[in-house]
Amino acid sequence: EAAAFAAGAPGAFPAPCYSPRQQLLLPKAGVVLVGDAIHAFPPDIGQGVNSALSDVVMLGEALDGADGGDSPMAKLRAALPAYEAAAAPEAEAVARIAQVGFPYQYPITRERSPLQKAGWFANFLLRTFVLSKLLPRLFSPAAIVLVQRPQLSYAQVWRTAQRTTRRLQGLGLAAALAAAWPWLRRLALPLPPLPLLLLPLAAL
């Protein structure tokens, strides 16, 4: 049996996912979800335990801050929605980070698409070792690096990484437009000056 297992084809990790709801209030009880119950993802980013502990901390803070007097049910009715408001964006963010974090460290992923693997590593190196070093106010390292900074929440990590993504897309669009500009001018189209076309990209 062990030999058959070792010789078998590798399986596949499920896609990262999250639940938009983390709690349910019943007439006489409350149900709370934490950990893998609200955000499940492969072990690529090494945040499974950390994210679960973060959920527990948010739940504890919601319970500590709830105003329910001496009634346990009243305390739950105040605490659980507060917990969900804090946990929902974190659950989505950590699942999003897992989608792009470090997906090519296992054979079942890195052998599937060599071109995607090369693109991921090029993007990782560009963000982490070039742009974020030269222009740290404009570009951040890759999400897999940011997630190791304890002062940042998962939502902050995701927003920061997405901001860099938008700026990289803007740079790519600007480069493509600049390269095509002489050809566009030869078409005698009623185009505004190139700097005016590039101006909106400065807001990214």
PDB file of C-alpha atoms in Angstrom:
ATOM      1  CA  GLU A   1       0.000   0.000   0.000  1.00  0.00           C
ATOM      2  CA  ALA A   2       2.824   2.411   0.858  1.00  0.00           C
ATOM      3  CA  ALA A   3       4.572   1.639  -2.422  1.00  0.00           C
ATOM      4  CA  ALA A   4       1.378   2.251  -4.384  1.00  0.00           C
ATOM      5  CA  PHE A   5       0.908   5.555  -2.592  1.00  0.00           C
ATOM      6  CA  ALA A   6       4.494   6.630  -3.326  1.00  0.00           C
ATOM      7  CA  ALA A   7       4.156   5.680  -6.994  1.00  0.00           C
ATOM      8  CA  GLY A   8       0.815   7.396  -7.453  1.00  0.00           C
ATOM      9  CA  ALA A   9       0.242  10.713  -9.138  1.00  0.00           C
ATOM     10  CA  PRO A  10       0.407  13.746  -6.826  1.00  0.00           C
ATOM     11  CA  GLY A  11      -2.805  15.373  -5.761  1.00  0.00           C
ATOM     12  CA  ALA A  12      -3.585  19.071  -5.770  1.00  0.00           C
ATOM     13  CA  PHE A  13      -4.105  21.660  -3.084  1.00  0.00           C
ATOM     14  CA  PRO A  14      -7.559  23.235  -3.016  1.00  0.00           C
ATOM     15  CA  ALA A  15      -7.794  26.855  -4.055  1.00  0.00           C
ATOM     16  CA  PRO A  16      -7.627  29.390  -1.197  1.00  0.00           C
ATOM     17  CA  CYS A  17     -11.090  30.329   0.030  1.00  0.00           C
ATOM     18  CA  TYR A  18     -12.766  32.310   2.778  1.00  0.00           C
ATOM     19  CA  SER A  19     -16.175  32.759   4.369  1.00  0.00           C
ATOM     20  CA  PRO A  20     -17.761  36.222   4.378  1.00  0.00           C
ATOM     21  CA  ARG A  21     -19.646  35.287   7.582  1.00  0.00           C
ATOM     22  CA  GLN A  22     -17.914  34.418  10.838  1.00  0.00           C
ATOM     23  CA  GLN A  23     -20.772  34.241  13.327  1.00  0.00           C
ATOM     24  CA  LEU A  24     -24.419  33.324  13.750  1.00  0.00           C
ATOM     25  CA  LEU A  25     -26.682  34.466  16.553  1.00  0.00           C
ATOM     26  CA  LEU A  26     -29.425  32.050  17.571  1.00  0.00           C
ATOM     27  CA  PRO A  27     -32.264  32.793  20.031  1.00  0.00           C
ATOM     28  CA  LYS A  28     -30.375  31.292  22.968  1.00  0.00           C
ATOM     29  CA  ALA A  29     -26.833  30.790  21.693  1.00  0.00           C
ATOM     30  CA  GLY A  30     -24.147  32.089  19.384  1.00  0.00           C
ATOM     31  CA  VAL A  31     -21.919  30.302  16.880  1.00  0.00           C
ATOM     32  CA  VAL A  32     -18.441  31.620  16.095  1.00  0.00           C
ATOM     33  CA  LEU A  33     -16.047  30.451  13.387  1.00  0.00           C
ATOM     34  CA  VAL A  34     -12.277  30.880  13.553  1.00  0.00           C
ATOM     35  CA  GLY A  35      -9.231  29.519  11.745  1.00  0.00           C
ATOM     36  CA  ASP A  36      -9.679  27.204   8.771  1.00  0.00           C
ATOM     37  CA  ALA A  37     -13.449  27.462   9.145  1.00  0.00           C
ATOM     38  CA  ILE A  38     -13.319  30.998   7.722  1.00  0.00           C
ATOM     39  CA  HIS A  39     -10.085  30.985   5.684  1.00  0.00           C
ATOM     40  CA  ALA A  40      -8.587  27.842   4.191  1.00  0.00           C
ATOM     41  CA  PHE A  41      -5.532  27.817   1.952  1.00  0.00           C
ATOM     42  CA  PRO A  42      -2.481  25.699   1.080  1.00  0.00           C
ATOM     43  CA  PRO A  43       0.607  25.992   3.316  1.00  0.00           C
ATOM     44  CA  ASP A  44       2.451  28.207   0.815  1.00  0.00           C
ATOM     45  CA  ILE A  45       2.623  31.347   2.970  1.00  0.00           C
ATOM     46  CA  GLY A  46       3.066  29.687   6.379  1.00  0.00           C
ATOM     47  CA  GLN A  47       0.202  31.630   7.961  1.00  0.00           C
ATOM     48  CA  GLY A  48      -2.283  28.934   8.943  1.00  0.00           C
ATOM     49  CA  VAL A  49      -1.634  28.999  12.692  1.00  0.00           C
ATOM     50  CA  ASN A  50      -0.889  32.725  12.760  1.00  0.00           C
ATOM     51  CA  SER A  51      -4.164  33.614  11.080  1.00  0.00           C
ATOM     52  CA  ALA A  52      -6.121  31.344  13.425  1.00  0.00           C
ATOM     53  CA  LEU A  53      -4.488  32.933  16.466  1.00  0.00           C
ATOM     54  CA  SER A  54      -5.286  36.352  15.036  1.00  0.00           C
ATOM     55  CA  ASP A  55      -8.949  35.326  14.851  1.00  0.00           C
ATOM     56  CA  VAL A  56      -8.890  34.269  18.500  1.00  0.00           C
ATOM     57  CA  VAL A  57      -7.350  37.597  19.513  1.00  0.00           C
ATOM     58  CA  MET A  58     -10.036  39.516  17.597  1.00  0.00           C
ATOM     59  CA  LEU A  59     -12.751  37.412  19.225  1.00  0.00           C
ATOM     60  CA  GLY A  60     -11.270  38.044  22.672  1.00  0.00           C
ATOM     61  CA  GLU A  61     -11.114  41.782  22.040  1.00  0.00           C
ATOM     62  CA  ALA A  62     -14.723  41.797  20.853  1.00  0.00           C
ATOM     63  CA  LEU A  63     -15.859  39.943  23.975  1.00  0.00           C
ATOM     64  CA  ASP A  64     -13.825  42.208  26.253  1.00  0.00           C
ATOM     65  CA  GLY A  65     -15.281  45.301  24.637  1.00  0.00           C
ATOM     66  CA  ALA A  66     -18.884  44.132  24.503  1.00  0.00           C
ATOM     67  CA  ASP A  67     -21.401  45.910  26.682  1.00  0.00           C
ATOM     68  CA  GLY A  68     -23.833  43.285  27.849  1.00  0.00           C
ATOM     69  CA  GLY A  69     -24.035  43.830  31.558  1.00  0.00           C
ATOM     70  CA  ASP A  70     -24.491  40.615  33.514  1.00  0.00           C
ATOM     71  CA  SER A  71     -26.300  38.830  30.693  1.00  0.00           C
ATOM     72  CA  PRO A  72     -24.076  36.382  28.770  1.00  0.00           C
ATOM     73  CA  MET A  73     -26.474  36.377  25.814  1.00  0.00           C
ATOM     74  CA  ALA A  74     -26.573  40.163  25.671  1.00  0.00           C
ATOM     75  CA  LYS A  75     -22.768  40.164  25.690  1.00  0.00           C
ATOM     76  CA  LEU A  76     -22.724  37.682  22.796  1.00  0.00           C
ATOM     77  CA  ARG A  77     -25.218  39.762  20.819  1.00  0.00           C
ATOM     78  CA  ALA A  78     -22.919  42.748  21.163  1.00  0.00           C
ATOM     79  CA  ALA A  79     -19.614  40.904  20.679  1.00  0.00           C
ATOM     80  CA  LEU A  80     -20.230  38.602  17.727  1.00  0.00           C
ATOM     81  CA  PRO A  81     -21.142  41.265  15.144  1.00  0.00           C
ATOM     82  CA  ALA A  82     -18.113  43.285  16.291  1.00  0.00           C
ATOM     83  CA  TYR A  83     -15.915  40.221  15.837  1.00  0.00           C
ATOM     84  CA  GLU A  84     -17.306  39.620  12.348  1.00  0.00           C
ATOM     85  CA  ALA A  85     -16.712  43.247  11.362  1.00  0.00           C
ATOM     86  CA  ALA A  86     -13.049  42.866  12.332  1.00  0.00           C
ATOM     87  CA  ALA A  87     -12.506  39.316  11.077  1.00  0.00           C
ATOM     88  CA  ALA A  88     -14.255  39.461   7.690  1.00  0.00           C
ATOM     89  CA  PRO A  89     -11.730  41.737   5.917  1.00  0.00           C
ATOM     90  CA  GLU A  90      -8.840  39.805   7.454  1.00  0.00           C
ATOM     91  CA  ALA A  91     -10.245  36.461   6.276  1.00  0.00           C
ATOM     92  CA  GLU A  92     -10.623  37.716   2.719  1.00  0.00           C
ATOM     93  CA  ALA A  93      -7.202  39.350   2.729  1.00  0.00           C
ATOM     94  CA  VAL A  94      -5.271  36.293   3.925  1.00  0.00           C
ATOM     95  CA  ALA A  95      -7.026  34.123   1.325  1.00  0.00           C
ATOM     96  CA  ARG A  96      -6.140  36.654  -1.395  1.00  0.00           C
ATOM     97  CA  ILE A  97      -2.530  36.750  -0.205  1.00  0.00           C
ATOM     98  CA  ALA A  98      -2.387  32.945  -0.360  1.00  0.00           C
ATOM     99  CA  GLN A  99      -3.484  33.062  -3.999  1.00  0.00           C
ATOM    100  CA  VAL A 100      -0.355  34.988  -4.985  1.00  0.00           C
ATOM    101  CA  GLY A 101       1.981  34.395  -2.023  1.00  0.00           C
ATOM    102  CA  PHE A 102       4.409  31.626  -2.995  1.00  0.00           C
ATOM    103  CA  PRO A 103       2.553  29.090  -5.149  1.00  0.00           C
ATOM    104  CA  TYR A 104       5.516  27.374  -6.831  1.00  0.00           C
ATOM    105  CA  GLN A 105       7.404  25.746  -3.991  1.00  0.00           C
ATOM    106  CA  TYR A 106       5.800  22.304  -4.381  1.00  0.00           C
ATOM    107  CA  PRO A 107       6.103  19.915  -7.374  1.00  0.00           C
ATOM    108  CA  ILE A 108       2.342  19.785  -7.891  1.00  0.00           C
ATOM    109  CA  THR A 109       2.317  23.517  -8.607  1.00  0.00           C
ATOM    110  CA  ARG A 110       5.736  24.337 -10.023  1.00  0.00           C
ATOM    111  CA  GLU A 111       5.574  21.616 -12.672  1.00  0.00           C
ATOM    112  CA  ARG A 112       2.156  22.665 -13.912  1.00  0.00           C
ATOM    113  CA  SER A 113       3.096  25.868 -15.725  1.00  0.00           C
ATOM    114  CA  PRO A 114       6.774  26.775 -16.163  1.00  0.00           C
ATOM    115  CA  LEU A 115       5.876  30.093 -17.831  1.00  0.00           C
ATOM    116  CA  GLN A 116       3.672  31.174 -14.935  1.00  0.00           C
ATOM    117  CA  LYS A 117       6.421  30.162 -12.531  1.00  0.00           C
ATOM    118  CA  ALA A 118       8.975  32.290 -14.403  1.00  0.00           C
ATOM    119  CA  GLY A 119       6.567  35.237 -14.437  1.00  0.00           C
ATOM    120  CA  TRP A 120       5.913  34.919 -10.709  1.00  0.00           C
ATOM    121  CA  PHE A 121       9.613  34.907  -9.850  1.00  0.00           C
ATOM    122  CA  ALA A 122      10.297  37.869 -12.174  1.00  0.00           C
ATOM    123  CA  ASN A 123       7.516  39.820 -10.467  1.00  0.00           C
ATOM    124  CA  PHE A 124       8.791  38.809  -7.021  1.00  0.00           C
ATOM    125  CA  LEU A 125      12.371  39.873  -7.762  1.00  0.00           C
ATOM    126  CA  LEU A 126      11.293  43.144  -9.378  1.00  0.00           C
ATOM    127  CA  ARG A 127       9.114  44.165  -6.437  1.00  0.00           C
ATOM    128  CA  THR A 128      11.291  42.927  -3.597  1.00  0.00           C
ATOM    129  CA  PHE A 129      14.863  43.584  -4.699  1.00  0.00           C
ATOM    130  CA  VAL A 130      14.599  46.403  -7.244  1.00  0.00           C
ATOM    131  CA  LEU A 131      11.607  48.738  -7.052  1.00  0.00           C
ATOM    132  CA  SER A 132      11.034  48.632  -3.287  1.00  0.00           C
ATOM    133  CA  LYS A 133      14.734  49.348  -2.745  1.00  0.00           C
ATOM    134  CA  LEU A 134      14.965  52.189  -5.263  1.00  0.00           C
ATOM    135  CA  LEU A 135      11.553  53.775  -4.632  1.00  0.00           C
ATOM    136  CA  PRO A 136      10.270  52.508  -1.257  1.00  0.00           C
ATOM    137  CA  ARG A 137       7.595  55.216  -1.044  1.00  0.00           C
ATOM    138  CA  LEU A 138       6.007  54.062  -4.296  1.00  0.00           C
ATOM    139  CA  PHE A 139       6.583  50.312  -4.405  1.00  0.00           C
ATOM    140  CA  SER A 140       6.386  47.601  -1.769  1.00  0.00           C
ATOM    141  CA  PRO A 141       8.007  44.162  -1.633  1.00  0.00           C
ATOM    142  CA  ALA A 142       5.961  41.130  -2.630  1.00  0.00           C
ATOM    143  CA  ALA A 143       3.075  40.076  -0.384  1.00  0.00           C
ATOM    144  CA  ILE A 144       4.975  36.989   0.822  1.00  0.00           C
ATOM    145  CA  VAL A 145       7.584  39.383   2.293  1.00  0.00           C
ATOM    146  CA  LEU A 146       5.076  41.868   3.712  1.00  0.00           C
ATOM    147  CA  VAL A 147       3.139  39.128   5.488  1.00  0.00           C
ATOM    148  CA  GLN A 148       6.183  38.493   7.685  1.00  0.00           C
ATOM    149  CA  ARG A 149       5.942  41.986   9.197  1.00  0.00           C
ATOM    150  CA  PRO A 150       3.994  41.580  12.452  1.00  0.00           C
ATOM    151  CA  GLN A 151       2.950  45.224  12.605  1.00  0.00           C
ATOM    152  CA  LEU A 152       0.831  44.798   9.468  1.00  0.00           C
ATOM    153  CA  SER A 153      -2.572  43.141   9.429  1.00  0.00           C
ATOM    154  CA  TYR A 154      -3.471  40.885   6.514  1.00  0.00           C
ATOM    155  CA  ALA A 155      -5.772  43.571   5.164  1.00  0.00           C
ATOM    156  CA  GLN A 156      -2.939  46.102   5.281  1.00  0.00           C
ATOM    157  CA  VAL A 157      -0.593  43.671   3.529  1.00  0.00           C
ATOM    158  CA  TRP A 158      -3.123  43.068   0.763  1.00  0.00           C
ATOM    159  CA  ARG A 159      -3.884  46.758   0.250  1.00  0.00           C
ATOM    160  CA  THR A 160      -0.173  47.573   0.095  1.00  0.00           C
ATOM    161  CA  ALA A 161       0.555  44.795  -2.393  1.00  0.00           C
ATOM    162  CA  GLN A 162      -2.410  45.798  -4.560  1.00  0.00           C
ATOM    163  CA  ARG A 163      -1.245  49.403  -4.594  1.00  0.00           C
ATOM    164  CA  THR A 164       2.088  48.264  -6.026  1.00  0.00           C
ATOM    165  CA  THR A 165       0.255  46.072  -8.545  1.00  0.00           C
ATOM    166  CA  ARG A 166      -1.756  49.044  -9.815  1.00  0.00           C
ATOM    167  CA  ARG A 167       1.397  51.145 -10.150  1.00  0.00           C
ATOM    168  CA  LEU A 168       3.189  48.389 -12.059  1.00  0.00           C
ATOM    169  CA  GLN A 169       0.207  48.090 -14.377  1.00  0.00           C
ATOM    170  CA  GLY A 170       0.294  51.853 -14.868  1.00  0.00           C
ATOM    171  CA  LEU A 171       3.988  51.739 -15.695  1.00  0.00           C
ATOM    172  CA  GLY A 172       3.379  48.969 -18.212  1.00  0.00           C
ATOM    173  CA  LEU A 173       0.562  50.901 -19.826  1.00  0.00           C
ATOM    174  CA  ALA A 174       2.684  54.070 -19.952  1.00  0.00           C
ATOM    175  CA  ALA A 175       5.574  52.191 -21.550  1.00  0.00           C
ATOM    176  CA  ALA A 176       3.281  50.613 -24.140  1.00  0.00           C
ATOM    177  CA  LEU A 177       1.681  53.975 -24.946  1.00  0.00           C
ATOM    178  CA  ALA A 178       5.060  55.687 -25.263  1.00  0.00           C
ATOM    179  CA  ALA A 179       6.310  52.947 -27.568  1.00  0.00           C
ATOM    180  CA  ALA A 180       3.197  53.164 -29.760  1.00  0.00           C
ATOM    181  CA  TRP A 181       3.083  56.971 -29.780  1.00  0.00           C
ATOM    182  CA  PRO A 182       5.089  57.547 -33.007  1.00  0.00           C
ATOM    183  CA  TRP A 183       2.901  55.026 -34.839  1.00  0.00           C
ATOM    184  CA  LEU A 184      -0.280  56.629 -33.487  1.00  0.00           C
ATOM    185  CA  ARG A 185       0.898  60.073 -34.580  1.00  0.00           C
ATOM    186  CA  ARG A 186       1.457  58.805 -38.113  1.00  0.00           C
ATOM    187  CA  LEU A 187      -2.219  57.876 -38.248  1.00  0.00           C
ATOM    188  CA  ALA A 188      -3.046  61.586 -37.928  1.00  0.00           C
ATOM    189  CA  LEU A 189      -5.504  60.924 -35.134  1.00  0.00           C
ATOM    190  CA  PRO A 190      -6.726  63.883 -33.034  1.00  0.00           C
ATOM    191  CA  LEU A 191      -4.647  62.929 -29.998  1.00  0.00           C
ATOM    192  CA  PRO A 192      -3.811  65.130 -27.008  1.00  0.00           C
ATOM    193  CA  PRO A 193      -0.142  65.558 -26.082  1.00  0.00           C
ATOM    194  CA  LEU A 194       1.435  62.421 -24.646  1.00  0.00           C
ATOM    195  CA  PRO A 195       2.043  63.953 -21.170  1.00  0.00           C
ATOM    196  CA  LEU A 196      -1.696  64.632 -20.834  1.00  0.00           C
ATOM    197  CA  LEU A 197      -2.475  61.007 -21.654  1.00  0.00           C
ATOM    198  CA  LEU A 198      -0.007  59.822 -19.043  1.00  0.00           C
ATOM    199  CA  LEU A 199      -1.215  62.244 -16.346  1.00  0.00           C
ATOM    200  CA  PRO A 200      -3.997  59.959 -14.962  1.00  0.00           C
ATOM    201  CA  LEU A 201      -1.416  57.239 -14.360  1.00  0.00           C
ATOM    202  CA  ALA A 202       0.351  59.475 -11.849  1.00  0.00           C
ATOM    203  CA  ALA A 203      -2.604  59.030  -9.470  1.00  0.00           C
ATOM    204  CA  LEU A 204      -2.100  55.273  -9.189  1.00  0.00           C
TER     205      LEU A 204
END
